[in-house]
Short mmCIF file of C-alpha atoms and ligand atoms in Angstrom, two decimals:
data_model
loop_
_atom_site.label_atom_id
_atom_site.label_comp_id
_atom_site.label_asym_id
_atom_site.label_seq_id
_atom_site.Cartn_x
_atom_site.Cartn_y
_atom_site.Cartn_z
CA MET A 26 4.21 -26.76 -63.09
CA SER A 27 1.98 -23.54 -61.44
CA ALA A 28 4.60 -21.41 -61.12
CA LEU A 29 6.10 -22.05 -64.37
CA GLN A 30 2.65 -21.29 -65.95
CA SER A 31 2.46 -18.17 -64.45
CA ALA A 32 6.17 -17.51 -65.65
CA LYS A 33 4.90 -18.29 -68.92
CA ARG A 34 2.23 -15.80 -68.95
CA VAL A 35 4.02 -12.81 -67.57
CA LEU A 36 6.91 -13.64 -70.26
CA LYS A 37 4.18 -13.70 -73.01
CA TYR A 38 2.93 -10.13 -72.17
CA GLN A 39 6.54 -8.96 -71.39
CA ILE A 40 7.52 -9.82 -74.67
CA ILE A 41 4.49 -8.36 -76.60
CA ARG A 42 5.47 -5.27 -74.68
CA VAL A 43 9.03 -5.30 -75.43
CA GLY A 44 7.99 -5.64 -79.68
CA LEU A 45 5.42 -2.50 -79.01
CA GLU A 46 8.24 -0.78 -77.39
CA ALA A 47 10.72 -1.76 -80.39
CA VAL A 48 8.09 -0.72 -82.81
CA ALA A 49 7.19 2.96 -81.04
CA LEU A 50 10.89 3.83 -80.90
CA SER A 51 12.15 2.49 -84.04
CA ARG A 52 9.36 4.72 -86.04
CA LEU A 53 9.37 1.49 -88.55
CA GLY A 54 5.84 2.93 -89.23
CA ARG A 55 6.99 5.98 -91.32
CA LEU A 56 9.09 3.78 -93.30
CA MET A 57 5.80 1.45 -94.14
CA PRO A 58 2.97 3.32 -94.19
CA ALA A 59 1.15 0.53 -96.38
CA ALA A 60 1.57 -1.51 -92.97
CA ALA A 61 -1.14 0.42 -91.50
CA GLY A 62 -3.67 -0.38 -93.93
CA ARG A 63 -6.85 1.80 -93.77
CA GLY A 64 -6.95 1.82 -90.18
CA VAL A 65 -8.27 -0.04 -87.70
CA VAL A 66 -10.99 -1.55 -85.42
CA PHE A 67 -10.42 -1.40 -81.87
CA THR A 68 -11.91 -3.67 -79.34
CA LEU A 69 -12.55 -3.03 -75.82
CA HIS A 70 -14.43 -5.06 -72.79
CA HIS A 71 -14.60 -2.80 -69.69
CA VAL A 72 -13.63 0.63 -69.14
CA ARG A 73 -13.26 1.35 -65.49
CA PRO A 74 -10.74 3.18 -63.07
CA GLU A 75 -8.12 0.43 -61.68
CA THR A 76 -8.67 -1.39 -59.13
CA PRO A 77 -5.09 -2.90 -57.59
CA SER A 78 -5.35 -6.54 -57.11
CA ARG A 79 -2.57 -9.20 -57.22
CA PHE A 80 -4.83 -11.91 -58.26
CA ASP A 81 -7.02 -10.74 -62.01
CA PRO A 82 -7.08 -13.19 -64.44
CA ASN A 83 -9.25 -10.70 -66.42
CA ALA A 84 -6.92 -7.92 -66.01
CA ILE A 85 -6.47 -7.82 -69.78
CA LEU A 86 -10.32 -7.13 -70.32
CA ALA A 87 -10.13 -3.92 -68.77
CA VAL A 88 -8.88 -0.42 -69.67
CA THR A 89 -9.23 3.15 -67.83
CA PRO A 90 -11.15 5.94 -69.06
CA ALA A 91 -7.93 8.20 -69.20
CA PHE A 92 -6.42 5.49 -71.20
CA LEU A 93 -9.31 5.11 -73.85
CA GLU A 94 -8.96 9.42 -74.08
CA GLN A 95 -5.62 8.84 -74.82
CA ALA A 96 -6.13 6.08 -77.86
CA ILE A 97 -8.91 7.89 -79.35
CA GLY A 98 -6.26 10.72 -79.26
CA VAL A 99 -3.56 8.78 -80.99
CA ALA A 100 -6.20 8.05 -83.54
CA LEU A 101 -7.32 11.18 -84.19
CA THR A 102 -3.80 12.69 -83.97
CA HIS A 103 -2.55 10.26 -86.87
CA GLY A 104 -5.32 11.10 -89.52
CA LEU A 105 -7.74 8.50 -88.80
CA THR A 106 -11.70 9.59 -89.04
CA ALA A 107 -13.98 8.17 -86.57
CA VAL A 108 -16.51 6.21 -88.16
CA HIS A 109 -19.25 3.58 -87.52
CA LEU A 110 -18.03 -0.33 -87.54
CA HIS A 111 -21.17 -1.08 -89.69
CA ASP A 112 -20.54 1.91 -92.21
CA LEU A 113 -16.87 0.68 -93.18
CA PRO A 114 -17.87 -1.78 -95.78
CA ALA A 115 -19.42 0.97 -97.77
CA LEU A 116 -16.44 3.28 -97.07
CA LEU A 117 -13.56 1.25 -97.76
CA ALA A 118 -15.56 0.01 -101.30
CA ASP A 119 -16.12 3.53 -102.52
CA PRO A 120 -13.12 4.53 -104.69
CA ALA A 121 -13.58 8.28 -103.98
CA GLU A 122 -12.97 7.83 -100.80
CA THR A 123 -9.26 8.08 -99.53
CA ARG A 124 -9.76 8.63 -95.81
CA LYS A 125 -8.21 5.89 -92.96
CA PHE A 126 -10.98 5.01 -90.33
CA VAL A 127 -11.03 4.07 -87.15
CA ALA A 128 -14.39 2.31 -85.32
CA PHE A 129 -13.95 1.65 -81.31
CA THR A 130 -16.09 -1.30 -80.30
CA LEU A 131 -17.12 -2.93 -77.17
CA ASP A 132 -17.83 -6.49 -76.54
CA ASP A 133 -20.41 -8.21 -73.64
CA GLY A 134 -22.43 -5.36 -72.62
CA TYR A 135 -20.71 -4.01 -69.52
CA ARG A 136 -22.38 -1.46 -67.16
CA ASN A 137 -19.02 0.31 -66.91
CA ASN A 138 -19.62 1.46 -70.62
CA ALA A 139 -22.22 3.52 -70.49
CA GLU A 140 -20.88 4.94 -66.92
CA PHE A 141 -16.97 5.64 -68.08
CA ALA A 142 -16.54 4.77 -71.94
CA ALA A 143 -19.88 6.92 -73.29
CA PRO A 144 -18.75 10.38 -71.85
CA VAL A 145 -15.41 9.86 -73.14
CA PHE A 146 -16.67 9.03 -76.44
CA ARG A 147 -19.00 11.92 -76.14
CA LYS A 148 -16.37 14.41 -75.24
CA PHE A 149 -14.64 13.74 -78.75
CA GLY A 150 -17.83 13.04 -81.27
CA VAL A 151 -16.78 9.44 -81.62
CA PRO A 152 -19.03 6.41 -82.53
CA TYR A 153 -19.33 3.57 -80.92
CA THR A 154 -20.55 0.23 -81.13
CA ILE A 155 -21.55 -2.27 -78.07
CA PHE A 156 -22.11 -5.56 -78.43
CA VAL A 157 -24.57 -7.29 -76.73
CA THR A 158 -24.68 -10.59 -75.05
CA SER A 159 -28.82 -10.96 -74.72
CA GLY A 160 -28.42 -13.91 -72.31
CA PHE A 161 -26.08 -11.73 -69.94
CA THR A 162 -28.57 -8.75 -70.37
CA ALA A 163 -31.61 -10.99 -69.79
CA ARG A 164 -29.82 -12.61 -67.02
CA ILE A 165 -30.32 -16.37 -68.28
CA ARG A 166 -26.52 -16.78 -68.67
CA THR A 167 -23.55 -16.51 -66.16
CA ILE A 168 -20.13 -14.92 -67.43
CA TRP A 169 -17.98 -18.48 -66.59
CA TRP A 170 -14.63 -16.19 -66.83
CA GLU A 171 -15.83 -14.05 -63.67
CA THR A 172 -17.25 -16.88 -61.99
CA ALA A 173 -13.86 -18.95 -62.35
CA ALA A 174 -12.00 -15.58 -61.35
CA ALA A 175 -14.28 -15.66 -58.38
CA LEU A 176 -14.14 -19.53 -57.38
CA ALA A 177 -10.05 -19.26 -57.97
CA GLY A 178 -9.82 -15.77 -55.94
CA ASN A 179 -11.89 -17.03 -52.99
CA GLY A 180 -10.20 -18.85 -50.43
CA ARG A 181 -7.08 -21.27 -49.55
CA SER A 182 -9.12 -23.84 -51.46
CA PHE A 183 -12.22 -24.98 -53.45
CA ARG A 184 -13.68 -28.48 -54.58
CA PHE A 185 -14.59 -29.12 -58.04
CA ASP A 186 -15.58 -31.61 -60.31
CA PHE A 187 -13.19 -31.51 -63.56
CA GLY A 188 -14.57 -34.88 -64.66
CA ALA A 189 -12.75 -37.39 -62.34
CA GLY A 190 -14.96 -36.63 -59.56
CA ALA A 191 -14.81 -33.97 -56.79
CA GLU A 192 -11.47 -32.85 -55.93
CA VAL A 193 -9.88 -30.38 -53.83
CA VAL A 194 -7.73 -27.52 -55.93
CA THR A 195 -5.95 -25.34 -53.40
CA THR A 196 -5.59 -21.54 -54.34
CA ALA A 197 -3.37 -20.33 -51.16
CA THR A 198 -0.88 -18.68 -53.42
CA VAL A 199 -1.24 -16.29 -56.38
CA ALA A 200 0.42 -18.62 -58.63
CA GLU A 201 -1.78 -21.12 -57.39
CA ARG A 202 -5.18 -19.20 -58.41
CA PHE A 203 -3.96 -18.63 -61.63
CA ALA A 204 -3.06 -22.07 -62.13
CA ALA A 205 -6.82 -23.04 -61.16
CA PHE A 206 -8.77 -20.46 -63.34
CA GLU A 207 -6.34 -21.88 -66.08
CA ARG A 208 -7.68 -25.06 -65.61
CA LEU A 209 -11.06 -24.37 -65.11
CA ALA A 210 -10.84 -22.03 -68.31
CA ARG A 211 -9.30 -25.24 -70.29
CA LEU A 212 -12.00 -27.48 -68.84
CA VAL A 213 -14.87 -24.78 -70.53
CA GLN A 214 -13.21 -25.00 -73.74
CA SER A 215 -13.17 -28.68 -73.89
CA ILE A 216 -16.37 -30.09 -72.47
CA ASP A 217 -19.91 -28.85 -73.83
CA GLU A 218 -19.45 -25.05 -72.92
CA ASP A 219 -23.39 -25.53 -71.04
CA GLU A 220 -22.24 -28.06 -68.92
CA ALA A 221 -19.53 -26.43 -67.88
CA VAL A 222 -21.11 -23.19 -67.36
CA ARG A 223 -23.48 -24.89 -65.05
CA ARG A 224 -20.47 -26.90 -63.32
CA LEU A 225 -19.15 -23.35 -62.29
CA ASP A 226 -22.45 -22.03 -61.06
CA ARG A 227 -22.73 -25.03 -58.84
CA ALA A 228 -19.28 -24.84 -57.67
CA ALA A 229 -19.53 -21.36 -56.98
CA ALA A 230 -23.11 -21.74 -55.36
CA ALA A 231 -21.51 -24.54 -52.70
CA HIS A 232 -18.76 -22.19 -52.08
CA GLY A 233 -21.13 -19.00 -51.22
CA ILE A 234 -20.38 -17.29 -54.66
CA ASP A 235 -23.51 -15.90 -56.42
CA ALA A 236 -22.81 -16.03 -60.43
CA ASP A 237 -26.23 -14.76 -61.22
CA ALA A 238 -25.23 -11.65 -58.77
CA ILE A 239 -21.76 -10.68 -60.37
CA VAL A 240 -23.59 -10.58 -64.19
CA ALA A 241 -26.41 -8.42 -62.45
CA ASP A 242 -23.45 -6.30 -61.09
CA LEU A 243 -21.33 -6.25 -64.28
CA VAL A 244 -23.72 -6.06 -66.65
CA MET A 245 -26.55 -3.55 -68.46
CA ALA A 246 -30.03 -4.68 -67.51
CA GLU A 247 -32.82 -3.79 -70.84
CA ASP A 248 -33.60 -0.78 -69.12
CA GLU A 249 -29.99 0.48 -69.16
CA LEU A 250 -29.34 -0.38 -72.54
CA ARG A 251 -32.18 1.70 -73.59
CA ALA A 252 -31.37 4.58 -71.51
CA LEU A 253 -27.96 4.43 -73.22
CA ALA A 254 -29.81 4.00 -76.57
CA ALA A 255 -30.52 7.68 -76.75
CA ASP A 256 -26.94 8.74 -77.37
CA PRO A 257 -26.80 9.45 -80.74
CA LEU A 258 -22.89 8.20 -81.15
CA VAL A 259 -23.80 4.39 -79.53
CA HIS A 260 -24.88 1.64 -82.07
CA PHE A 261 -25.74 -1.94 -80.10
CA GLY A 262 -24.55 -5.07 -82.19
CA ALA A 263 -25.11 -8.52 -81.20
CA HIS A 264 -22.89 -11.27 -79.71
CA THR A 265 -25.03 -14.17 -79.37
CA VAL A 266 -27.32 -15.22 -76.40
CA THR A 267 -24.87 -17.44 -74.35
CA HIS A 268 -21.28 -16.09 -75.52
CA VAL A 269 -20.77 -19.75 -76.58
CA ASN A 270 -18.24 -20.93 -78.97
CA LEU A 271 -19.74 -20.72 -81.84
CA LYS A 272 -17.43 -23.01 -83.48
CA ARG A 273 -18.02 -25.72 -81.33
CA VAL A 274 -21.94 -26.01 -81.41
CA THR A 275 -24.38 -27.50 -84.10
CA ALA A 276 -25.65 -25.34 -86.98
CA ALA A 277 -28.62 -25.10 -85.39
CA ARG A 278 -27.78 -23.80 -82.30
CA LEU A 279 -25.26 -21.32 -84.28
CA GLU A 280 -28.54 -20.05 -86.64
CA GLU A 281 -30.19 -19.69 -83.28
CA GLU A 282 -27.53 -18.16 -80.92
CA ILE A 283 -27.30 -15.51 -84.21
CA ALA A 284 -31.03 -14.75 -85.08
CA ASP A 285 -32.21 -14.96 -81.03
CA SER A 286 -29.77 -12.47 -79.82
CA THR A 287 -30.16 -10.10 -83.04
CA ARG A 288 -34.19 -10.02 -82.67
CA ALA A 289 -33.39 -9.98 -78.66
CA VAL A 290 -31.48 -6.66 -79.11
CA GLU A 291 -33.53 -5.20 -81.51
CA ALA A 292 -36.36 -5.77 -79.56
CA MET A 293 -34.73 -3.95 -76.13
CA VAL A 294 -33.15 -0.99 -77.92
CA GLY A 295 -35.62 -0.64 -81.17
CA ARG A 296 -32.80 -0.52 -83.85
CA ARG A 297 -31.77 -3.74 -85.39
CA PRO A 298 -28.25 -4.39 -84.95
CA ARG A 299 -25.81 -3.98 -87.98
CA SER A 300 -22.80 -5.58 -86.66
CA PHE A 301 -22.34 -8.88 -85.08
CA SER A 302 -19.46 -9.80 -82.81
CA TYR A 303 -18.08 -13.68 -82.68
CA PRO A 304 -17.74 -14.51 -78.76
CA TYR A 305 -13.95 -14.97 -78.02
CA GLY A 306 -13.30 -14.31 -81.96
CA TRP A 307 -9.89 -16.50 -82.15
CA SER A 308 -9.35 -18.81 -84.79
CA SER A 309 -10.65 -21.88 -82.73
CA ALA A 310 -13.90 -19.90 -82.02
CA VAL A 311 -14.78 -18.39 -85.58
CA GLY A 312 -14.13 -20.18 -88.75
CA ASP A 313 -15.65 -20.33 -92.48
CA ARG A 314 -19.01 -21.69 -90.99
CA GLU A 315 -19.39 -18.54 -88.91
CA ILE A 316 -18.38 -16.03 -91.03
CA ALA A 317 -20.52 -17.49 -93.97
CA ALA A 318 -23.15 -17.57 -91.03
CA THR A 319 -23.57 -14.14 -89.86
CA ALA A 320 -23.37 -13.30 -93.80
CA SER A 321 -26.25 -14.89 -94.79
CA ALA A 322 -28.42 -13.60 -91.51
CA GLY A 323 -27.78 -10.46 -93.40
CA PHE A 324 -25.07 -8.72 -91.55
CA ALA A 325 -22.70 -6.42 -93.48
CA VAL A 326 -20.09 -6.82 -91.23
CA ALA A 327 -19.10 -8.79 -88.22
CA VAL A 328 -15.52 -8.80 -86.50
CA THR A 329 -13.21 -11.52 -84.79
CA THR A 330 -10.55 -10.74 -82.01
CA GLN A 331 -7.62 -12.03 -84.51
CA PRO A 332 -5.46 -9.41 -85.03
CA GLY A 333 -4.94 -7.06 -87.83
CA VAL A 334 -5.49 -3.45 -89.81
CA LEU A 335 -8.33 -2.63 -92.22
CA PRO A 336 -7.33 -4.28 -95.59
CA LEU A 337 -5.74 -1.35 -98.40
CA GLY A 338 -8.72 -2.66 -100.70
CA PRO A 339 -11.89 -3.42 -100.45
CA LEU A 340 -13.17 -5.81 -97.82
CA GLU A 341 -13.13 -9.21 -98.76
CA ARG A 342 -14.54 -10.94 -95.90
CA PRO A 343 -16.86 -8.19 -94.17
CA THR A 344 -17.86 -10.50 -91.98
CA GLY A 345 -14.55 -11.96 -91.09
CA LEU A 346 -13.39 -8.53 -89.93
CA HIS A 347 -10.21 -8.39 -87.61
CA ARG A 348 -9.94 -6.03 -84.92
CA VAL A 349 -6.75 -4.61 -82.68
CA SER A 350 -7.35 -4.85 -78.83
CA LEU A 351 -6.85 -2.25 -76.66
CA ASN A 352 -6.52 -4.09 -73.61
CA GLY A 353 -5.36 -3.41 -69.74
CA TYR A 354 -1.86 -4.72 -70.42
CA TYR A 355 -0.62 -1.96 -72.76
CA GLN A 356 -2.24 0.86 -71.82
CA LYS A 357 0.41 3.47 -73.06
CA PRO A 358 -0.14 5.94 -76.12
CA ARG A 359 3.01 4.99 -77.58
CA TYR A 360 1.40 1.25 -77.64
CA VAL A 361 -1.17 2.53 -79.81
CA GLU A 362 0.62 4.17 -82.12
CA ALA A 363 2.51 1.13 -82.38
CA LEU A 364 -0.84 -0.88 -83.26
CA ILE A 365 -2.11 1.48 -85.78
CA SER A 366 1.18 1.83 -87.55
CA GLY A 367 0.23 -2.08 -88.51
CA ILE A 368 3.78 -3.12 -87.99
CA PRO A 369 3.42 -5.70 -85.25
CA PHE A 370 0.67 -7.98 -87.07
CA ARG A 371 3.31 -7.64 -90.21
CA LEU A 372 6.00 -9.07 -87.65
CA MET A 373 3.61 -11.65 -86.81
CA ALA A 374 2.70 -12.86 -90.03
ZN1 ZN B 417 -17.29 -11.49 -75.45
#
């Protein structure tokens, strides 16, 4: 079962990679220029040098500074103009404007964004938006997918209560570790997310893992955000307080997560966030209610992680904008070219 799951996981990424190779090789983009729309909003998370590891269930979230540089190069070579995400609605609504655009966004507020990504953006004069999870910054919420990875990769087994009492989960092999991680991830997505995070934190502590220390190690603190705010190219957007799946919380909590994180980011960096990113961003985490909530909170633009390029006309749902992920599994300039062509999203539709 676990070996099959891990084979499926690998196969899924192989299939996408083959698809990207095919699109890159076929030069379909030249035949279907309309598929490229008006450009693209890119999603990034970690930007850091590669750390080789056989068990890294979050590897998809990290790219190298060298790849970021290549991706910017490809976007600029293809004639895209780099702009701030929050400027897109006005630019795309302007009938006199014919350019195509690229906007770079980085979710969660990782320290490596300041260390490794900011210098690359500076080198090219490219603006970028960092979506801050204010509860990570304030050290009041742990990052469950990091805690889960630490727990699953910790030793040969760990004890965890999935709901039917404590059980021993075996993690002797890499396949078992991936299976354990996936089981933990499924739990977070199925029970109350706050409760799942608490349970993970407790289990981690029982195995000598400090979930708070992981956050402190990975995420910028307030003074670091303030220091980075001196960069004229950066904008800080909001990404909720607790990184909870917004579709799974009450209307009151939804409103709170949006308003409180917006206020917190403004208090930290001295500028009100002009854009918002939905945690996880996939369709089971963002729907009509959430897209309406960020609009009524005053955001001109908010982004999902559902894949797609910018539409040719004005933005119909600017608070439900699609993005294209630049992720750890596809770090090749020709894949970026394939993504910019928009063809992969036509094929998926
Ligand atoms: Zn996030």
